[in-house]
Each structure stands twice: as structure tokens, then as C-alpha cells.
Amino acid sequence: MPATPDILSALTPTGKLRASINLGNPILAGRDGRGQVVGVSVDLAAALAERLGVGLELVVFEAAGKSVEAVAAEQADFGFFAIDPLRGQQIAFTAPYVLIEGYYMVRQSSPLATSDQVDRAGTRVMVGQGSAYDLYLTRHLAQATMVRVASSPSVAAHFLASDVEVAAGVKQVLEHDIATLGGLRLLDQRFMVIQQAMGVPKSRGVQAAAYLAAFVEDMKASGRVAEALRRHRIEGAQVAPAA
């Protein structure tokens, strides 16, 4: 997939490729024992920079909302996000490269047994502000009340320190919280499938968006996404089907 001069200029206006990396979803990115940023999204960003023949700069954020804002404001050239129509007003998304699941978590003593019991008057749901599941539940919950905390990784600690009835998040992250903290459980089934994609500011033009979309399809078809999931020992996430 050769990049034309126009595409290269659109994706790297500063001469290097600036990737917005969200540490709020540890399925895709985090810090290793030396504090270095690593993960599936970092591997894909490096592969894109290599293909373009430019240097890579990681622009790192602790929460999804900040990562989205950076790309929308062109403080980064592209990023890794869950597809959402609100975000899509300013960002052109590729098809998803990874699918993960959103689940509800409650205390062991909770009377709630199923996910369809959550959307009731008097039930409060704690989410990481600006996360994909925050945006989704804001649109879909008719009676339950949203309680937002600064970031997705902080949901479990805030949940345990509060009397909020339900926490929402990425299944694998919640499963880790349950194993680590105890006294918690997941409800019976997912409330959403989170489609993780790459995105570029719409202001960069349709050719840049198309190039990024083709890159994602190549990463899936070549096995690079599956390889990255294995390398970082990510379980439960699925490589998305071809677009």
C-alpha cells in the first residue's frame, strides 16, 4: 500500500506520525515494568509508521475521552478508539480490528441477577467518563442514572468506596478487579460489543481515511492483530472480521 505524497502529508503534517494512545483500556495499551508504553495499539502504530517510512511519536493519555479530544483537535494524527457516532462527528473511523465486550459488575450481595434488570429507576451505574460504554449507556439507559469517574481504570476503586449499585466496563478489566478485590461479580451477559478501530481527523481528507482503513484490513488479514494479542497475552478479545 504505497502512500502518495498527499496521503503522507495528510497523515504526518509535522514530519512524524503522532499516535494518540489511551491507557484507560488495558486490553490495548498499558505500561510495562519499566514504565514504557506497550500494547496492541502501540504495535499497530509502529507498524503504520514503518509502512509510511517515518518516525513515531506516542501521545499518551490516561482516559479515552482525552485521547479522542487530542485527535479531534489534531494534536495527534490518529488514534485507537471504540467506534461511536458522537466521536464520529469529527473522526473518520476504520472498520474495527478488535472486538471486546462491555459488562456490568455488582457486589456479591446485590439483588441484581441479569443485565436487563439494570435499567430501572433508582439504579445508578458507574462508568469511566468519556469511555465507549459511557457514550453507549448514556444513549440507551432510559431510567437508570449515570455516575461518572475520571477514567475507566479507577471505576472499581470508586465503586467499592461508594454505595452505587452497578459498575460498567470492559469484561476482562472487570474480571481482573473481581479476582483482585473480591466480593464482586459480573451480571449474566454483555450489554454491548465494543468495536475497537483506528481513527483519523476528518479534516485530513478521505484519502487519508481510506489509507488507514486499508491498513487495518491488511493488519487483520496478515495475522498481525492476532499476533499482537498473543504477544501481550490478551485473552477474551477477538480479531474483528474483514470489513
PDB file of N, CA, C and O in Angstrom, residues 58-131:
ATOM      1  N   LEU A  58       4.480   8.754  20.376  1.00  0.00           N
ATOM      2  CA  LEU A  58       3.300   8.351  21.134  1.00  0.00           C
ATOM      3  C   LEU A  58       2.824   9.524  21.988  1.00  0.00           C
ATOM      4  O   LEU A  58       3.595  10.096  22.759  1.00  0.00           O
ATOM      5  N   VAL A  59       1.559   9.868  21.819  1.00  0.00           N
ATOM      6  CA  VAL A  59       0.924  10.916  22.622  1.00  0.00           C
ATOM      7  C   VAL A  59      -0.022  10.179  23.561  1.00  0.00           C
ATOM      8  O   VAL A  59      -1.054   9.665  23.138  1.00  0.00           O
ATOM      9  N   VAL A  60       0.345  10.116  24.837  1.00  0.00           N
ATOM     10  CA  VAL A  60      -0.272   9.162  25.764  1.00  0.00           C
ATOM     11  C   VAL A  60      -1.262   9.848  26.699  1.00  0.00           C
ATOM     12  O   VAL A  60      -0.972  10.917  27.250  1.00  0.00           O
ATOM     13  N   PHE A  61      -2.410   9.198  26.874  1.00  0.00           N
ATOM     14  CA  PHE A  61      -3.458   9.716  27.755  1.00  0.00           C
ATOM     15  C   PHE A  61      -3.954   8.605  28.675  1.00  0.00           C
ATOM     16  O   PHE A  61      -3.899   7.424  28.332  1.00  0.00           O
ATOM     17  N   GLU A  62      -4.465   9.007  29.819  1.00  0.00           N
ATOM     18  CA  GLU A  62      -4.941   8.049  30.813  1.00  0.00           C
ATOM     19  C   GLU A  62      -6.406   7.672  30.616  1.00  0.00           C
ATOM     20  O   GLU A  62      -6.887   6.745  31.263  1.00  0.00           O
ATOM     21  N   ALA A  63      -7.116   8.402  29.769  1.00  0.00           N
ATOM     22  CA  ALA A  63      -8.549   8.155  29.591  1.00  0.00           C
ATOM     23  C   ALA A  63      -8.919   8.321  28.128  1.00  0.00           C
ATOM     24  O   ALA A  63      -8.317   9.111  27.387  1.00  0.00           O
ATOM     25  N   ALA A  64      -9.959   7.573  27.712  1.00  0.00           N
ATOM     26  CA  ALA A  64     -10.371   7.574  26.310  1.00  0.00           C
ATOM     27  C   ALA A  64     -10.805   8.952  25.831  1.00  0.00           C
ATOM     28  O   ALA A  64     -10.489   9.363  24.710  1.00  0.00           O
ATOM     29  N   GLY A  65     -11.563   9.671  26.668  1.00  0.00           N
ATOM     30  CA  GLY A  65     -12.072  10.969  26.259  1.00  0.00           C
ATOM     31  C   GLY A  65     -10.960  11.928  25.865  1.00  0.00           C
ATOM     32  O   GLY A  65     -11.069  12.651  24.862  1.00  0.00           O
ATOM     33  N   LYS A  66      -9.879  11.943  26.630  1.00  0.00           N
ATOM     34  CA  LYS A  66      -8.752  12.830  26.334  1.00  0.00           C
ATOM     35  C   LYS A  66      -8.054  12.414  25.041  1.00  0.00           C
ATOM     36  O   LYS A  66      -7.605  13.261  24.255  1.00  0.00           O
ATOM     37  N   SER A  67      -7.968  11.094  24.832  1.00  0.00           N
ATOM     38  CA  SER A  67      -7.342  10.594  23.606  1.00  0.00           C
ATOM     39  C   SER A  67      -8.140  11.006  22.373  1.00  0.00           C
ATOM     40  O   SER A  67      -7.577  11.417  21.358  1.00  0.00           O
ATOM     41  N   VAL A  68      -9.462  10.912  22.484  1.00  0.00           N
ATOM     42  CA  VAL A  68     -10.332  11.330  21.383  1.00  0.00           C
ATOM     43  C   VAL A  68     -10.182  12.822  21.124  1.00  0.00           C
ATOM     44  O   VAL A  68     -10.064  13.265  19.967  1.00  0.00           O
ATOM     45  N   GLU A  69     -10.190  13.622  22.184  1.00  0.00           N
ATOM     46  CA  GLU A  69     -10.081  15.071  22.042  1.00  0.00           C
ATOM     47  C   GLU A  69      -8.780  15.460  21.344  1.00  0.00           C
ATOM     48  O   GLU A  69      -8.755  16.398  20.534  1.00  0.00           O
ATOM     49  N   ALA A  70      -7.705  14.746  21.641  1.00  0.00           N
ATOM     50  CA  ALA A  70      -6.411  15.073  21.037  1.00  0.00           C
ATOM     51  C   ALA A  70      -6.435  14.880  19.526  1.00  0.00           C
ATOM     52  O   ALA A  70      -5.902  15.700  18.772  1.00  0.00           O
ATOM     53  N   VAL A  71      -7.066  13.803  19.069  1.00  0.00           N
ATOM     54  CA  VAL A  71      -7.141  13.558  17.635  1.00  0.00           C
ATOM     55  C   VAL A  71      -8.098  14.545  16.974  1.00  0.00           C
ATOM     56  O   VAL A  71      -7.797  15.104  15.918  1.00  0.00           O
ATOM     57  N   ALA A  72      -9.236  14.774  17.604  1.00  0.00           N
ATOM     58  CA  ALA A  72     -10.204  15.717  17.039  1.00  0.00           C
ATOM     59  C   ALA A  72      -9.598  17.107  16.897  1.00  0.00           C
ATOM     60  O   ALA A  72      -9.902  17.839  15.937  1.00  0.00           O
ATOM     61  N   ALA A  73      -8.727  17.480  17.848  1.00  0.00           N
ATOM     62  CA  ALA A  73      -8.080  18.792  17.810  1.00  0.00           C
ATOM     63  C   ALA A  73      -6.781  18.784  17.014  1.00  0.00           C
ATOM     64  O   ALA A  73      -6.071  19.790  16.968  1.00  0.00           O
ATOM     65  N   GLU A  74      -6.461  17.639  16.406  1.00  0.00           N
ATOM     66  CA  GLU A  74      -5.253  17.472  15.596  1.00  0.00           C
ATOM     67  C   GLU A  74      -3.972  17.676  16.386  1.00  0.00           C
ATOM     68  O   GLU A  74      -2.930  18.047  15.844  1.00  0.00           O
ATOM     69  N   GLN A  75      -4.032  17.367  17.682  1.00  0.00           N
ATOM     70  CA  GLN A  75      -2.825  17.322  18.492  1.00  0.00           C
ATOM     71  C   GLN A  75      -2.125  15.973  18.325  1.00  0.00           C
ATOM     72  O   GLN A  75      -1.003  15.779  18.791  1.00  0.00           O
ATOM     73  N   ALA A  76      -2.822  15.042  17.700  1.00  0.00           N
ATOM     74  CA  ALA A  76      -2.267  13.760  17.279  1.00  0.00           C
ATOM     75  C   ALA A  76      -2.833  13.475  15.897  1.00  0.00           C
ATOM     76  O   ALA A  76      -3.881  14.004  15.516  1.00  0.00           O
ATOM     77  N   ASP A  77      -2.147  12.627  15.138  1.00  0.00           N
ATOM     78  CA  ASP A  77      -2.541  12.381  13.756  1.00  0.00           C
ATOM     79  C   ASP A  77      -3.575  11.273  13.611  1.00  0.00           C
ATOM     80  O   ASP A  77      -4.331  11.256  12.632  1.00  0.00           O
ATOM     81  N   PHE A  78      -3.598  10.369  14.536  1.00  0.00           N
ATOM     82  CA  PHE A  78      -4.585   9.295  14.528  1.00  0.00           C
ATOM     83  C   PHE A  78      -4.612   8.669  15.918  1.00  0.00           C
ATOM     84  O   PHE A  78      -3.787   8.983  16.777  1.00  0.00           O
ATOM     85  N   GLY A  79      -5.592   7.786  16.131  1.00  0.00           N
ATOM     86  CA  GLY A  79      -5.677   7.144  17.429  1.00  0.00           C
ATOM     87  C   GLY A  79      -6.438   5.839  17.346  1.00  0.00           C
ATOM     88  O   GLY A  79      -6.840   5.392  16.261  1.00  0.00           O
ATOM     89  N   PHE A  80      -6.634   5.239  18.504  1.00  0.00           N
ATOM     90  CA  PHE A  80      -7.282   3.941  18.632  1.00  0.00           C
ATOM     91  C   PHE A  80      -8.479   4.102  19.550  1.00  0.00           C
ATOM     92  O   PHE A  80      -8.330   4.379  20.744  1.00  0.00           O
ATOM     93  N   PHE A  81      -9.682   3.922  18.993  1.00  0.00           N
ATOM     94  CA  PHE A  81     -10.900   4.213  19.744  1.00  0.00           C
ATOM     95  C   PHE A  81     -11.973   3.174  19.474  1.00  0.00           C
ATOM     96  O   PHE A  81     -11.958   2.498  18.446  1.00  0.00           O
ATOM     97  N   ALA A  82     -12.915   3.111  20.390  1.00  0.00           N
ATOM     98  CA  ALA A  82     -14.140   2.375  20.105  1.00  0.00           C
ATOM     99  C   ALA A  82     -15.014   3.233  19.197  1.00  0.00           C
ATOM    100  O   ALA A  82     -15.147   4.446  19.393  1.00  0.00           O
ATOM    101  N   ILE A  83     -15.593   2.605  18.194  1.00  0.00           N
ATOM    102  CA  ILE A  83     -16.453   3.325  17.264  1.00  0.00           C
ATOM    103  C   ILE A  83     -17.689   3.827  17.985  1.00  0.00           C
ATOM    104  O   ILE A  83     -18.342   3.090  18.721  1.00  0.00           O
ATOM    105  N   ASP A  84     -18.003   5.094  17.800  1.00  0.00           N
ATOM    106  CA  ASP A  84     -19.183   5.693  18.426  1.00  0.00           C
ATOM    107  C   ASP A  84     -19.644   6.859  17.550  1.00  0.00           C
ATOM    108  O   ASP A  84     -18.806   7.628  17.047  1.00  0.00           O
ATOM    109  N   PRO A  85     -20.954   7.010  17.354  1.00  0.00           N
ATOM    110  CA  PRO A  85     -21.444   8.077  16.471  1.00  0.00           C
ATOM    111  C   PRO A  85     -21.085   9.477  16.942  1.00  0.00           C
ATOM    112  O   PRO A  85     -20.865  10.366  16.117  1.00  0.00           O
ATOM    113  N   LEU A  86     -21.015   9.711  18.244  1.00  0.00           N
ATOM    114  CA  LEU A  86     -20.638  11.031  18.744  1.00  0.00           C
ATOM    115  C   LEU A  86     -19.195  11.349  18.373  1.00  0.00           C
ATOM    116  O   LEU A  86     -18.884  12.440  17.888  1.00  0.00           O
ATOM    117  N   ARG A  87     -18.309  10.398  18.592  1.00  0.00           N
ATOM    118  CA  ARG A  87     -16.913  10.583  18.202  1.00  0.00           C
ATOM    119  C   ARG A  87     -16.787  10.730  16.686  1.00  0.00           C
ATOM    120  O   ARG A  87     -15.915  11.431  16.184  1.00  0.00           O
ATOM    121  N   GLY A  88     -17.664  10.045  15.963  1.00  0.00           N
ATOM    122  CA  GLY A  88     -17.615  10.043  14.511  1.00  0.00           C
ATOM    123  C   GLY A  88     -17.967  11.372  13.872  1.00  0.00           C
ATOM    124  O   GLY A  88     -17.823  11.527  12.659  1.00  0.00           O
ATOM    125  N   GLN A  89     -18.416  12.340  14.651  1.00  0.00           N
ATOM    126  CA  GLN A  89     -18.698  13.649  14.085  1.00  0.00           C
ATOM    127  C   GLN A  89     -17.417  14.342  13.619  1.00  0.00           C
ATOM    128  O   GLN A  89     -17.441  15.132  12.682  1.00  0.00           O
ATOM    129  N   GLN A  90     -16.304  14.031  14.281  1.00  0.00           N
ATOM    130  CA  GLN A  90     -15.038  14.681  13.936  1.00  0.00           C
ATOM    131  C   GLN A  90     -13.959  13.711  13.472  1.00  0.00           C
ATOM    132  O   GLN A  90     -12.953  14.127  12.901  1.00  0.00           O
ATOM    133  N   ILE A  91     -14.169  12.427  13.734  1.00  0.00           N
ATOM    134  CA  ILE A  91     -13.146  11.424  13.443  1.00  0.00           C
ATOM    135  C   ILE A  91     -13.681  10.417  12.435  1.00  0.00           C
ATOM    136  O   ILE A  91     -14.803   9.934  12.559  1.00  0.00           O
ATOM    137  N   ALA A  92     -12.863  10.105  11.419  1.00  0.00           N
ATOM    138  CA  ALA A  92     -13.204   9.068  10.446  1.00  0.00           C
ATOM    139  C   ALA A  92     -12.640   7.744  10.935  1.00  0.00           C
ATOM    140  O   ALA A  92     -11.418   7.597  11.082  1.00  0.00           O
ATOM    141  N   PHE A  93     -13.514   6.792  11.198  1.00  0.00           N
ATOM    142  CA  PHE A  93     -13.102   5.503  11.741  1.00  0.00           C
ATOM    143  C   PHE A  93     -12.852   4.486  10.637  1.00  0.00           C
ATOM    144  O   PHE A  93     -13.528   4.478   9.602  1.00  0.00           O
ATOM    145  N   THR A  94     -11.911   3.605  10.888  1.00  0.00           N
ATOM    146  CA  THR A  94     -11.770   2.405  10.081  1.00  0.00           C
ATOM    147  C   THR A  94     -12.833   1.404  10.536  1.00  0.00           C
ATOM    148  O   THR A  94     -13.579   1.653  11.481  1.00  0.00           O
ATOM    149  N   ALA A  95     -12.898   0.264   9.880  1.00  0.00           N
ATOM    150  CA  ALA A  95     -13.644  -0.851  10.446  1.00  0.00           C
ATOM    151  C   ALA A  95     -12.899  -1.318  11.705  1.00  0.00           C
ATOM    152  O   ALA A  95     -11.708  -1.038  11.874  1.00  0.00           O
ATOM    153  N   PRO A  96     -13.567  -2.023  12.601  1.00  0.00           N
ATOM    154  CA  PRO A  96     -12.882  -2.466  13.820  1.00  0.00           C
ATOM    155  C   PRO A  96     -11.785  -3.482  13.530  1.00  0.00           C
ATOM    156  O   PRO A  96     -11.857  -4.230  12.552  1.00  0.00           O
ATOM    157  N   TYR A  97     -10.756  -3.478  14.383  1.00  0.00           N
ATOM    158  CA  TYR A  97      -9.715  -4.503  14.294  1.00  0.00           C
ATOM    159  C   TYR A  97      -9.833  -5.507  15.434  1.00  0.00           C
ATOM    160  O   TYR A  97      -9.386  -6.646  15.329  1.00  0.00           O
ATOM    161  N   VAL A  98     -10.447  -5.094  16.545  1.00  0.00           N
ATOM    162  CA  VAL A  98     -10.639  -5.971  17.704  1.00  0.00           C
ATOM    163  C   VAL A  98     -12.039  -5.748  18.261  1.00  0.00           C
ATOM    164  O   VAL A  98     -12.536  -4.611  18.279  1.00  0.00           O
ATOM    165  N   LEU A  99     -12.663  -6.825  18.719  1.00  0.00           N
ATOM    166  CA  LEU A  99     -13.959  -6.753  19.383  1.00  0.00           C
ATOM    167  C   LEU A  99     -13.802  -7.177  20.839  1.00  0.00           C
ATOM    168  O   LEU A  99     -13.216  -8.219  21.125  1.00  0.00           O
ATOM    169  N   ILE A 100     -14.296  -6.348  21.751  1.00  0.00           N
ATOM    170  CA  ILE A 100     -14.302  -6.694  23.160  1.00  0.00           C
ATOM    171  C   ILE A 100     -15.709  -6.465  23.704  1.00  0.00           C
ATOM    172  O   ILE A 100     -16.563  -5.902  23.024  1.00  0.00           O
ATOM    173  N   GLU A 101     -15.959  -6.902  24.912  1.00  0.00           N
ATOM    174  CA  GLU A 101     -17.314  -6.882  25.439  1.00  0.00           C
ATOM    175  C   GLU A 101     -17.438  -5.952  26.643  1.00  0.00           C
ATOM    176  O   GLU A 101     -16.533  -5.862  27.480  1.00  0.00           O
ATOM    177  N   GLY A 102     -18.577  -5.266  26.722  1.00  0.00           N
ATOM    178  CA  GLY A 102     -18.907  -4.448  27.878  1.00  0.00           C
ATOM    179  C   GLY A 102     -19.843  -5.212  28.802  1.00  0.00           C
ATOM    180  O   GLY A 102     -20.843  -5.784  28.345  1.00  0.00           O
ATOM    181  N   TYR A 103     -19.520  -5.243  30.084  1.00  0.00           N
ATOM    182  CA  TYR A 103     -20.295  -5.984  31.080  1.00  0.00           C
ATOM    183  C   TYR A 103     -20.624  -5.099  32.273  1.00  0.00           C
ATOM    184  O   TYR A 103     -19.959  -4.078  32.507  1.00  0.00           O
ATOM    185  N   TYR A 104     -21.609  -5.519  33.030  1.00  0.00           N
ATOM    186  CA  TYR A 104     -21.938  -4.896  34.308  1.00  0.00           C
ATOM    187  C   TYR A 104     -21.321  -5.705  35.443  1.00  0.00           C
ATOM    188  O   TYR A 104     -21.292  -6.946  35.396  1.00  0.00           O
ATOM    189  N   MET A 105     -20.894  -4.997  36.484  1.00  0.00           N
ATOM    190  CA  MET A 105     -20.372  -5.628  37.693  1.00  0.00           C
ATOM    191  C   MET A 105     -21.157  -5.121  38.905  1.00  0.00           C
ATOM    192  O   MET A 105     -21.489  -3.936  38.981  1.00  0.00           O
ATOM    193  N   VAL A 106     -21.454  -6.032  39.823  1.00  0.00           N
ATOM    194  CA  VAL A 106     -22.172  -5.687  41.051  1.00  0.00           C
ATOM    195  C   VAL A 106     -21.473  -6.339  42.238  1.00  0.00           C
ATOM    196  O   VAL A 106     -20.598  -7.190  42.066  1.00  0.00           O
ATOM    197  N   ARG A 107     -21.880  -5.965  43.437  1.00  0.00           N
ATOM    198  CA  ARG A 107     -21.392  -6.652  44.632  1.00  0.00           C
ATOM    199  C   ARG A 107     -22.054  -8.022  44.744  1.00  0.00           C
ATOM    200  O   ARG A 107     -23.148  -8.244  44.236  1.00  0.00           O
ATOM    201  N   GLN A 108     -21.393  -8.932  45.436  1.00  0.00           N
ATOM    202  CA  GLN A 108     -21.959 -10.270  45.609  1.00  0.00           C
ATOM    203  C   GLN A 108     -23.343 -10.214  46.258  1.00  0.00           C
ATOM    204  O   GLN A 108     -24.204 -11.045  45.971  1.00  0.00           O
ATOM    205  N   SER A 109     -23.563  -9.240  47.104  1.00  0.00           N
ATOM    206  CA  SER A 109     -24.831  -9.136  47.835  1.00  0.00           C
ATOM    207  C   SER A 109     -25.946  -8.479  47.029  1.00  0.00           C
ATOM    208  O   SER A 109     -27.082  -8.390  47.495  1.00  0.00           O
ATOM    209  N   SER A 110     -25.641  -8.015  45.809  1.00  0.00           N
ATOM    210  CA  SER A 110     -26.635  -7.295  45.017  1.00  0.00           C
ATOM    211  C   SER A 110     -27.806  -8.202  44.653  1.00  0.00           C
ATOM    212  O   SER A 110     -27.622  -9.374  44.311  1.00  0.00           O
ATOM    213  N   PRO A 111     -29.031  -7.665  44.676  1.00  0.00           N
ATOM    214  CA  PRO A 111     -30.191  -8.451  44.224  1.00  0.00           C
ATOM    215  C   PRO A 111     -30.263  -8.583  42.709  1.00  0.00           C
ATOM    216  O   PRO A 111     -31.052  -9.378  42.191  1.00  0.00           O
ATOM    217  N   LEU A 112     -29.458  -7.806  41.985  1.00  0.00           N
ATOM    218  CA  LEU A 112     -29.478  -7.862  40.522  1.00  0.00           C
ATOM    219  C   LEU A 112     -28.842  -9.165  40.036  1.00  0.00           C
ATOM    220  O   LEU A 112     -27.759  -9.547  40.486  1.00  0.00           O
ATOM    221  N   ALA A 113     -29.521  -9.828  39.114  1.00  0.00           N
ATOM    222  CA  ALA A 113     -29.023 -11.097  38.586  1.00  0.00           C
ATOM    223  C   ALA A 113     -28.758 -11.049  37.090  1.00  0.00           C
ATOM    224  O   ALA A 113     -27.907 -11.783  36.588  1.00  0.00           O
ATOM    225  N   THR A 114     -29.481 -10.202  36.370  1.00  0.00           N
ATOM    226  CA  THR A 114     -29.352 -10.155  34.915  1.00  0.00           C
ATOM    227  C   THR A 114     -29.133  -8.727  34.444  1.00  0.00           C
ATOM    228  O   THR A 114     -29.548  -7.760  35.096  1.00  0.00           O
ATOM    229  N   SER A 115     -28.527  -8.594  33.286  1.00  0.00           N
ATOM    230  CA  SER A 115     -28.222  -7.267  32.743  1.00  0.00           C
ATOM    231  C   SER A 115     -29.472  -6.459  32.431  1.00  0.00           C
ATOM    232  O   SER A 115     -29.467  -5.225  32.526  1.00  0.00           O
ATOM    233  N   ASP A 116     -30.558  -7.143  32.073  1.00  0.00           N
ATOM    234  CA  ASP A 116     -31.771  -6.402  31.726  1.00  0.00           C
ATOM    235  C   ASP A 116     -32.505  -5.856  32.948  1.00  0.00           C
ATOM    236  O   ASP A 116     -33.505  -5.151  32.802  1.00  0.00           O
ATOM    237  N   GLN A 117     -31.987  -6.149  34.145  1.00  0.00           N
ATOM    238  CA  GLN A 117     -32.564  -5.574  35.363  1.00  0.00           C
ATOM    239  C   GLN A 117     -31.948  -4.233  35.735  1.00  0.00           C
ATOM    240  O   GLN A 117     -32.423  -3.563  36.646  1.00  0.00           O
ATOM    241  N   VAL A 118     -30.900  -3.838  35.019  1.00  0.00           N
ATOM    242  CA  VAL A 118     -30.144  -2.643  35.410  1.00  0.00           C
ATOM    243  C   VAL A 118     -30.906  -1.356  35.126  1.00  0.00           C
ATOM    244  O   VAL A 118     -30.897  -0.423  35.937  1.00  0.00           O
ATOM    245  N   ASP A 119     -31.558  -1.281  33.998  1.00  0.00           N
ATOM    246  CA  ASP A 119     -32.189  -0.022  33.583  1.00  0.00           C
ATOM    247  C   ASP A 119     -33.526   0.180  34.297  1.00  0.00           C
ATOM    248  O   ASP A 119     -34.600   0.055  33.699  1.00  0.00           O
ATOM    249  N   ARG A 120     -33.431   0.526  35.570  1.00  0.00           N
ATOM    250  CA  ARG A 120     -34.618   0.764  36.390  1.00  0.00           C
ATOM    251  C   ARG A 120     -34.414   2.026  37.222  1.00  0.00           C
ATOM    252  O   ARG A 120     -33.282   2.383  37.565  1.00  0.00           O
ATOM    253  N   ALA A 121     -35.492   2.682  37.541  1.00  0.00           N
ATOM    254  CA  ALA A 121     -35.421   3.883  38.368  1.00  0.00           C
ATOM    255  C   ALA A 121     -34.769   3.542  39.704  1.00  0.00           C
ATOM    256  O   ALA A 121     -35.075   2.508  40.307  1.00  0.00           O
ATOM    257  N   GLY A 122     -33.868   4.390  40.158  1.00  0.00           N
ATOM    258  CA  GLY A 122     -33.190   4.183  41.424  1.00  0.00           C
ATOM    259  C   GLY A 122     -31.867   3.447  41.303  1.00  0.00           C
ATOM    260  O   GLY A 122     -31.104   3.386  42.271  1.00  0.00           O
ATOM    261  N   THR A 123     -31.576   2.882  40.144  1.00  0.00           N
ATOM    262  CA  THR A 123     -30.295   2.203  39.922  1.00  0.00           C
ATOM    263  C   THR A 123     -29.285   3.182  39.352  1.00  0.00           C
ATOM    264  O   THR A 123     -29.583   3.913  38.407  1.00  0.00           O
ATOM    265  N   ARG A 124     -28.094   3.189  39.935  1.00  0.00           N
ATOM    266  CA  ARG A 124     -27.014   4.046  39.461  1.00  0.00           C
ATOM    267  C   ARG A 124     -25.922   3.175  38.860  1.00  0.00           C
ATOM    268  O   ARG A 124     -25.574   2.132  39.413  1.00  0.00           O
ATOM    269  N   VAL A 125     -25.372   3.641  37.729  1.00  0.00           N
ATOM    270  CA  VAL A 125     -24.351   2.887  37.004  1.00  0.00           C
ATOM    271  C   VAL A 125     -23.091   3.739  36.927  1.00  0.00           C
ATOM    272  O   VAL A 125     -23.107   4.843  36.377  1.00  0.00           O
ATOM    273  N   MET A 126     -21.989   3.217  37.443  1.00  0.00           N
ATOM    274  CA  MET A 126     -20.718   3.946  37.444  1.00  0.00           C
ATOM    275  C   MET A 126     -19.912   3.595  36.208  1.00  0.00           C
ATOM    276  O   MET A 126     -19.763   2.425  35.862  1.00  0.00           O
ATOM    277  N   VAL A 127     -19.388   4.619  35.538  1.00  0.00           N
ATOM    278  CA  VAL A 127     -18.617   4.439  34.305  1.00  0.00           C
ATOM    279  C   VAL A 127     -17.406   5.362  34.304  1.00  0.00           C
ATOM    280  O   VAL A 127     -17.364   6.351  35.051  1.00  0.00           O
ATOM    281  N   GLY A 128     -16.435   5.035  33.464  1.00  0.00           N
ATOM    282  CA  GLY A 128     -15.330   5.944  33.206  1.00  0.00           C
ATOM    283  C   GLY A 128     -15.775   7.023  32.245  1.00  0.00           C
ATOM    284  O   GLY A 128     -16.297   6.718  31.169  1.00  0.00           O
ATOM    285  N   GLN A 129     -15.623   8.268  32.622  1.00  0.00           N
ATOM    286  CA  GLN A 129     -16.134   9.375  31.813  1.00  0.00           C
ATOM    287  C   GLN A 129     -15.528   9.378  30.414  1.00  0.00           C
ATOM    288  O   GLN A 129     -14.320   9.263  30.234  1.00  0.00           O
ATOM    289  N   GLY A 130     -16.387   9.492  29.410  1.00  0.00           N
ATOM    290  CA  GLY A 130     -15.939   9.580  28.034  1.00  0.00           C
ATOM    291  C   GLY A 130     -15.580   8.256  27.396  1.00  0.00           C
ATOM    292  O   GLY A 130     -15.184   8.211  26.232  1.00  0.00           O
ATOM    293  N   SER A 131     -15.739   7.155  28.148  1.00  0.00           N
ATOM    294  CA  SER A 131     -15.439   5.834  27.596  1.00  0.00           C
ATOM    295  C   SER A 131     -16.510   5.434  26.593  1.00  0.00           C
ATOM    296  O   SER A 131     -17.593   6.021  26.538  1.00  0.00           O
TER     297      SER A 131
END
